[in-house]
Amino acid sequence: MKIHSILKHFSSTAARNLAVCGLLAGTLTASDVYADPGLRSVFDGPAASGTATKSLVHGDQSFRVVNASGYQSRAESNSVATVGHMPESSAAGAVVQTSCHSCGTSCGGACGSSYGGGYGGYSAMNLSGEYGGCGIACKPYWYVRGEAVYMELNSSDRATFSRNFALDEFDFEFAPRITVGSVPDCVHGWEASFVGPLEWDMGASLTNGAGGIDTLLVPGAPIVDADLSTFNDSVFQAQAYQAEYWSIEANKTLIGWEVAKILFGARYIDYDELYNYNSQDAGGNRGLLISDVENSLFGLQVGIDLLYPVSCHGSVDFRGRAGGYLNFAESDTRLFNAGSTVVANIDEDTEIAGVFELGTGYSYALGEMLTLRAGFEVWYVTGLATAADQISPVVTTNFGRSIQMDDDIFITGLTASAQFKF
């Protein structure tokens, strides 16, 4: 009786357990969820096609089965992606670091910057967060700058040989400066510039019908007083001093994000002076002293232009040039008195000269194409031959025979320009 009760209890327990297992198996077979089809093999049977798969049901709760590889962890979402040496990357949810090392030579040595305005071009990431290798290279562009320079010549010497009146100073004079340049790849470029001609002149005269206008010229052996007769007790005297300057240059340029430009190239400068001293005595006899010099400077120069933005459209700038030159100079000195040639000397020589330019200004951008600028500049030229340096109050036969080339000049003034970029 006891054994029969045990068997009966065991049979009912086994039947109950089998019923539970059957119910669970039926539930797993009948339930459908939308999950990753890659997990179909977990349940020992083929999963439904498409996006249908299985779920786990425990009691009255259903649990969705997903593939963990399809989701990012917190550590992965906060990761830093370095794309400086990678062909592609994504900017979504990541801190992107770019490097110009990936450019190679495909961008001409120029990577786009992170600022797409007027100082560097474009970012290496486009608007959709895709990395473009070395960034979008700057578009090639040309620029033409027209300037008006308003300059004054300050020479160290003043030729004044009349005892009764003197010459004044040179006035400010206008001249154009035209610059044309090209930048094919944001960094490497070239430009050519021409300035001039700047023409200065000053003059003075004196008339006295009674005579009495005298000169500072004195004879030196073998010259005698009679050789300077028309310059003493004159009824009329006049002095004139003229100077002319112009230059042309061609340079290779290196530009850094359009705020710094380094240049080096060749330049030619032409500087000439002419001094005239006329005299007439009561008898109508005339005297003339002429000192004419020409300086032709050929050389190499380096320079730098710096731009410092101070507002959204405004910038202050610095301009510097320095160059070494060979000066091929010529002088022609002549003295005539009452129809006779007293002195006639011509000479030429070559000397080393230096040219230095400094300037500063303010520019304002009116859009991407037009920029206006105003500034101040100083030019210094040394190793020149000047007209005043070839003559002296003591007149001899060696007057102007050996050209003097140790003079210098300062040129100072204002500039105003408009630059077109296209």
C-alpha positions as CSV (number, residue, x, y, z in Angstrom):
1,M,0.0,0.0,0.0
2,K,2.8,2.4,0.9
3,I,4.8,1.5,-2.3
4,H,1.7,2.0,-4.4
5,S,1.2,5.5,-3.0
6,I,4.9,6.5,-3.8
7,L,4.5,5.3,-7.4
8,K,1.3,7.2,-7.8
9,H,2.9,10.4,-6.5
10,F,5.9,10.0,-8.8
11,S,3.7,9.5,-11.8
12,S,1.7,12.7,-11.2
13,T,4.8,14.8,-10.6
14,A,6.4,13.5,-13.8
15,A,3.3,14.2,-15.8
16,R,3.1,17.8,-14.4
17,N,6.8,18.4,-15.4
18,L,6.3,17.1,-18.9
19,A,3.2,19.4,-19.3
20,V,5.2,22.5,-18.3
21,C,8.1,21.6,-20.7
22,G,5.6,21.1,-23.5
23,L,3.9,24.4,-22.8
24,L,7.3,26.2,-22.8
25,A,8.3,24.6,-26.1
26,G,5.0,25.6,-27.7
27,T,5.4,29.2,-26.6
28,L,8.9,29.4,-28.1
29,T,7.6,28.0,-31.4
30,A,4.6,30.3,-31.7
31,S,6.1,33.7,-30.6
32,D,7.4,36.2,-33.3
33,V,9.4,39.4,-32.7
34,Y,11.4,41.7,-34.8
35,A,15.1,41.0,-34.0
36,D,18.4,40.3,-35.6
37,P,18.1,37.2,-37.9
38,G,21.7,36.4,-37.0
39,L,20.5,34.7,-33.8
40,R,18.2,32.1,-35.4
41,S,20.7,29.3,-34.7
42,V,20.4,29.9,-31.0
43,F,17.0,28.1,-30.9
44,D,18.0,24.9,-32.9
45,G,15.8,25.7,-35.8
46,P,15.5,27.9,-38.8
47,A,14.2,31.4,-38.1
48,A,11.7,33.2,-40.2
49,S,12.9,35.1,-43.2
50,G,13.2,38.9,-43.3
51,T,13.4,40.6,-40.0
52,A,11.2,38.2,-38.0
53,T,12.8,36.2,-35.2
54,K,12.2,34.9,-31.7
55,S,11.7,36.3,-28.2
56,L,11.9,34.9,-24.7
57,V,8.7,34.8,-22.6
58,H,8.8,34.4,-18.9
59,G,5.4,34.4,-17.2
60,D,3.5,37.4,-18.5
61,Q,6.7,39.2,-19.7
62,S,8.2,39.0,-23.2
63,F,11.9,39.7,-23.8
64,R,13.3,40.9,-27.2
65,V,16.4,39.1,-28.5
66,V,18.9,41.5,-30.3
67,N,22.4,41.3,-31.6
68,A,24.7,43.3,-29.3
69,S,27.2,44.0,-32.1
70,G,24.7,46.4,-33.7
71,Y,25.0,48.9,-30.8
72,Q,27.8,51.1,-29.5
73,S,28.9,51.1,-25.9
74,R,29.4,54.3,-24.0
75,A,33.1,53.9,-24.3
76,E,32.9,53.5,-28.1
77,S,30.6,56.6,-28.5
78,N,33.1,58.8,-26.6
79,S,36.1,57.6,-28.6
80,V,38.5,59.9,-30.5
81,A,38.9,59.2,-34.1
82,T,42.3,60.3,-35.6
83,V,42.0,60.7,-39.3
84,G,45.2,62.4,-40.2
85,H,46.7,59.4,-41.9
86,M,43.4,57.5,-42.8
87,P,41.7,57.6,-46.1
88,E,38.2,58.0,-44.6
89,S,36.5,58.6,-41.2
90,S,33.3,59.9,-39.8
91,A,32.8,62.9,-37.7
92,A,29.5,61.8,-36.1
93,G,29.9,61.4,-32.3
94,A,33.7,61.7,-32.4
95,V,36.4,64.3,-32.0
96,V,38.2,64.6,-35.3
97,Q,41.9,65.4,-35.6
98,T,43.3,66.3,-39.1
99,S,46.8,66.5,-40.2
100,C,48.5,67.8,-43.3
101,H,50.8,64.8,-43.3
102,S,48.1,63.0,-45.3
103,C,48.2,65.6,-48.1
104,G,51.4,64.5,-49.8
105,T,51.7,66.6,-52.9
106,S,48.0,66.3,-53.9
107,C,47.2,69.8,-52.5
108,G,50.3,71.5,-53.7
109,G,51.6,71.7,-50.1
110,A,48.4,73.3,-48.8
111,C,45.8,71.8,-46.5
112,G,42.5,73.5,-46.0
113,S,42.1,75.2,-42.6
114,S,39.3,74.8,-40.1
115,Y,38.1,78.3,-41.0
116,G,36.4,78.8,-44.3
117,G,36.6,82.6,-44.4
118,G,39.1,84.9,-46.0
119,Y,42.1,83.6,-44.1
120,G,42.7,80.0,-45.2
121,G,40.1,78.4,-47.4
122,Y,38.2,75.3,-46.3
123,S,38.0,72.7,-43.6
124,A,39.1,69.1,-44.1
125,M,35.6,68.0,-43.0
126,N,32.6,68.7,-45.2
127,L,29.2,69.5,-44.0
128,S,28.1,65.9,-43.7
129,G,31.1,65.1,-41.5
130,E,33.0,63.2,-44.2
131,Y,36.8,63.6,-44.3
132,G,38.2,64.6,-47.7
133,G,41.8,63.4,-47.3
134,C,43.8,66.6,-47.1
135,G,40.8,68.9,-47.2
136,I,39.5,71.0,-50.0
137,A,42.4,72.8,-51.6
138,C,42.0,76.6,-52.1
139,K,40.8,77.6,-55.5
140,P,43.4,79.2,-57.7
141,Y,43.0,82.9,-57.8
142,W,44.5,86.1,-59.3
143,Y,44.8,89.5,-57.8
144,V,45.3,93.0,-59.2
145,R,46.2,95.9,-57.0
146,G,46.2,99.5,-58.1
147,E,47.9,102.0,-55.8
148,A,48.5,105.8,-55.8
149,V,51.7,106.6,-54.0
150,Y,52.2,110.2,-52.8
151,M,55.9,110.5,-52.0
152,E,58.4,113.1,-51.0
153,L,62.2,112.9,-51.9
154,N,64.5,113.8,-49.0
155,S,68.1,114.0,-50.4
156,S,71.0,114.6,-48.2
157,D,72.5,117.2,-50.4
158,R,71.1,120.4,-51.9
159,A,72.9,122.0,-54.8
160,T,72.8,125.8,-54.4
161,F,75.6,127.8,-56.0
162,S,74.0,131.3,-56.2
163,R,75.1,133.7,-53.5
164,N,71.8,135.5,-53.6
165,F,69.1,132.8,-53.5
166,A,68.7,129.1,-52.7
167,L,66.6,126.1,-53.6
168,D,63.9,124.9,-51.4
169,E,62.7,121.3,-50.8
170,F,61.1,118.8,-53.1
171,D,57.3,118.6,-52.9
172,F,55.2,115.4,-52.6
173,E,54.4,113.8,-56.0
174,F,51.9,111.2,-57.2
175,A,52.7,108.1,-59.1
176,P,51.0,104.7,-59.7
177,R,52.0,101.3,-58.4
178,I,50.5,98.4,-60.2
179,T,50.8,94.8,-58.8
180,V,49.6,91.6,-60.5
181,G,49.8,88.2,-58.8
182,S,48.6,84.7,-59.0
183,V,48.2,81.9,-56.3
184,P,47.5,78.5,-57.8
185,D,47.3,76.4,-54.7
186,C,46.9,78.7,-51.6
187,V,50.7,78.7,-50.8
188,H,52.9,79.0,-53.9
189,G,52.5,82.0,-56.2
190,W,54.2,84.9,-58.0
191,E,53.7,88.6,-58.4
192,A,55.0,91.4,-60.5
193,S,55.0,95.1,-59.6
194,F,55.8,98.4,-61.3
195,V,56.0,101.8,-59.5
196,G,56.5,105.2,-61.1
197,P,57.7,107.3,-62.5
198,L,58.0,109.6,-59.6
199,E,59.2,112.9,-60.8
200,W,60.3,115.6,-58.4
201,D,61.5,119.1,-59.3
202,M,62.3,122.3,-57.6
203,G,63.6,125.6,-59.0
204,A,64.2,129.3,-58.3
205,S,65.4,132.3,-60.2
206,L,66.3,135.9,-59.6
207,T,66.4,138.9,-61.9
208,N,68.1,142.3,-61.3
209,G,68.6,144.6,-64.2
210,A,71.3,146.5,-62.4
211,G,73.3,143.3,-61.9
212,G,74.9,142.4,-58.6
213,I,73.8,138.7,-58.6
214,D,76.9,136.7,-57.7
215,T,77.9,133.0,-57.5
216,L,79.5,130.8,-54.9
217,L,81.7,129.2,-57.6
218,V,85.4,130.1,-57.4
219,P,88.2,129.1,-59.8
220,G,90.8,126.5,-59.0
221,A,93.9,126.1,-61.0
222,P,94.1,126.0,-63.9
223,I,90.7,127.7,-64.0
224,V,90.8,131.5,-63.8
225,D,88.2,134.2,-62.9
226,A,87.6,134.9,-66.6
227,D,86.3,131.3,-67.0
228,L,83.4,132.2,-64.6
229,S,82.7,135.8,-65.7
230,T,79.0,135.3,-66.6
231,F,78.3,134.0,-63.1
232,N,79.4,137.2,-61.3
233,D,77.6,140.5,-61.4
234,S,74.8,138.8,-63.3
235,V,71.4,140.3,-64.2
236,F,69.7,136.9,-64.2
237,Q,70.3,133.6,-62.5
238,A,68.2,130.4,-62.2
239,Q,68.7,127.0,-60.6
240,A,66.7,123.8,-61.2
241,Y,67.0,120.4,-59.6
242,Q,65.1,117.4,-61.0
243,A,64.9,113.7,-59.9
244,E,63.1,110.7,-61.2
245,Y,62.5,107.2,-59.7
246,W,60.8,104.1,-61.1
247,S,61.2,100.4,-60.5
248,I,60.0,97.0,-61.8
249,E,60.2,93.7,-60.0
250,A,59.1,90.0,-60.2
251,N,58.9,87.8,-57.2
252,K,58.1,84.3,-56.1
253,T,55.6,84.3,-53.2
254,L,54.9,81.9,-50.3
255,I,51.5,82.6,-48.6
256,G,50.4,81.3,-45.2
257,W,46.6,81.3,-44.8
258,E,46.5,84.8,-46.4
259,V,47.8,86.5,-43.3
260,A,51.5,86.2,-44.1
261,K,53.4,86.5,-47.4
262,I,57.1,85.9,-47.9
263,L,58.6,86.9,-51.3
264,F,62.0,86.8,-53.0
265,G,62.8,87.8,-56.5
266,A,64.6,90.2,-58.9
267,R,64.2,94.0,-59.1
268,Y,65.4,96.8,-61.3
269,I,65.4,100.4,-60.0
270,D,66.2,103.5,-62.1
271,Y,67.1,106.8,-60.3
272,D,68.3,109.9,-62.2
273,E,69.1,113.4,-61.1
274,L,69.8,116.6,-63.1
275,Y,71.0,120.0,-61.8
276,N,71.0,123.1,-64.0
277,Y,72.6,126.5,-63.0
278,N,72.0,129.3,-65.6
279,S,73.4,132.8,-65.5
280,Q,73.4,135.9,-67.8
281,D,75.5,139.1,-67.5
282,A,74.6,142.6,-68.6
283,G,76.2,142.0,-72.0
284,G,73.9,139.1,-72.8
285,N,76.6,136.4,-72.3
286,R,75.3,133.2,-70.8
287,G,76.8,130.6,-68.4
288,L,75.6,127.1,-67.7
289,L,76.6,124.5,-65.2
290,I,75.1,121.0,-65.7
291,S,75.4,117.9,-63.5
292,D,73.5,114.9,-64.8
293,V,73.7,111.4,-63.2
294,E,71.9,108.1,-64.0
295,N,71.7,105.1,-61.6
296,S,70.7,101.7,-62.8
297,L,70.3,99.2,-60.0
298,F,70.0,95.5,-60.7
299,G,69.6,93.1,-57.7
300,L,67.7,90.6,-55.6
301,Q,65.4,91.3,-52.8
302,V,63.4,89.5,-50.0
303,G,60.3,90.8,-48.4
304,I,57.4,90.0,-46.0
305,D,53.8,91.2,-45.8
306,L,51.9,90.5,-42.5
307,L,48.2,91.0,-42.0
308,Y,46.6,91.2,-38.5
309,P,42.8,91.2,-38.4
310,V,41.3,93.7,-36.0
311,S,37.7,93.4,-36.9
312,C,35.4,91.3,-39.0
313,H,36.5,93.1,-42.2
314,G,39.4,95.3,-41.1
315,S,43.1,94.5,-40.7
316,V,46.3,96.3,-40.0
317,D,49.4,95.3,-41.9
318,F,53.2,95.5,-42.1
319,R,55.2,95.6,-45.3
320,G,59.0,95.1,-45.5
321,R,61.6,94.8,-48.3
322,A,65.3,94.5,-48.3
323,G,67.7,94.0,-51.2
324,G,71.2,94.1,-52.4
325,Y,72.0,95.6,-55.8
326,L,74.8,96.4,-58.3
327,N,74.5,100.1,-59.2
328,F,75.8,100.9,-62.7
329,A,76.1,104.7,-62.5
330,E,77.0,107.4,-65.1
331,S,77.8,111.1,-64.6
332,D,78.0,113.9,-67.1
333,T,79.4,117.2,-65.7
334,R,79.8,120.3,-68.0
335,L,80.5,124.0,-67.5
336,F,80.0,126.6,-70.2
337,N,80.9,130.3,-70.0
338,A,80.2,132.9,-72.7
339,G,80.1,130.3,-75.5
340,S,83.3,128.5,-74.3
341,T,83.5,125.0,-72.8
342,V,85.3,125.2,-69.5
343,V,84.7,121.6,-68.1
344,A,83.3,118.5,-69.9
345,N,83.8,115.3,-67.9
346,I,82.0,112.0,-68.2
347,D,82.5,109.0,-65.9
348,E,80.9,105.7,-65.0
349,D,81.4,103.1,-62.3
350,T,79.8,100.2,-60.5
351,E,79.1,100.0,-56.8
352,I,77.1,97.9,-54.4
353,A,73.8,99.5,-53.3
354,G,71.1,98.7,-50.8
355,V,67.4,99.3,-50.8
356,F,65.2,99.0,-47.8
357,E,61.4,99.7,-47.5
358,L,59.1,99.7,-44.5
359,G,55.4,100.4,-44.5
360,T,52.2,99.9,-42.5
361,G,48.6,100.5,-43.2
362,Y,44.9,99.6,-42.6
363,S,42.8,97.6,-45.1
364,Y,39.1,97.0,-45.2
365,A,37.5,94.1,-47.2
366,L,34.3,95.0,-49.1
367,G,33.3,91.4,-49.8
368,E,35.5,88.6,-51.1
369,M,36.7,90.4,-54.2
370,L,37.5,94.0,-53.3
371,T,39.8,95.3,-50.5
372,L,40.6,99.0,-49.9
373,R,43.8,100.1,-48.1
374,A,45.6,103.2,-46.9
375,G,49.1,103.4,-45.5
376,F,52.4,105.0,-44.9
377,E,55.8,104.0,-46.3
378,V,59.5,104.8,-46.1
379,W,62.1,103.9,-48.7
380,Y,65.8,104.2,-48.2
381,V,68.4,103.8,-51.0
382,T,72.1,103.9,-50.3
383,G,75.1,103.7,-52.7
384,L,73.8,106.2,-55.2
385,A,75.4,108.9,-57.3
386,T,73.6,112.2,-57.0
387,A,74.0,115.4,-59.1
388,A,74.9,117.5,-56.1
389,D,77.7,115.1,-55.1
390,Q,79.6,115.5,-58.4
391,I,80.2,119.3,-58.1
392,S,81.7,121.6,-55.6
393,P,82.2,125.4,-55.3
394,V,85.8,125.0,-56.4
395,V,85.9,124.6,-60.1
396,T,88.9,122.7,-61.6
397,T,89.5,120.7,-64.7
398,N,88.8,117.6,-62.6
399,F,85.3,118.8,-61.9
400,G,83.1,115.7,-62.1
401,R,85.9,113.6,-63.6
402,S,85.6,110.8,-61.0
403,I,82.0,109.8,-60.2
404,Q,81.0,109.8,-56.5
405,M,78.7,107.0,-55.5
406,D,78.4,107.2,-51.7
407,D,75.2,109.2,-51.3
408,D,71.8,108.1,-50.1
409,I,68.2,109.2,-50.3
410,F,65.0,108.8,-48.3
411,I,61.6,108.7,-49.9
412,T,58.6,108.9,-47.6
413,G,54.9,109.3,-48.1
414,L,51.3,107.9,-48.2
415,T,49.7,105.2,-50.2
416,A,46.1,104.3,-51.1
417,S,45.0,101.2,-53.0
418,A,42.2,99.0,-54.2
419,Q,42.8,95.2,-54.7
420,F,40.6,93.0,-56.8
421,K,40.7,89.2,-56.2
422,F,39.2,86.8,-58.7
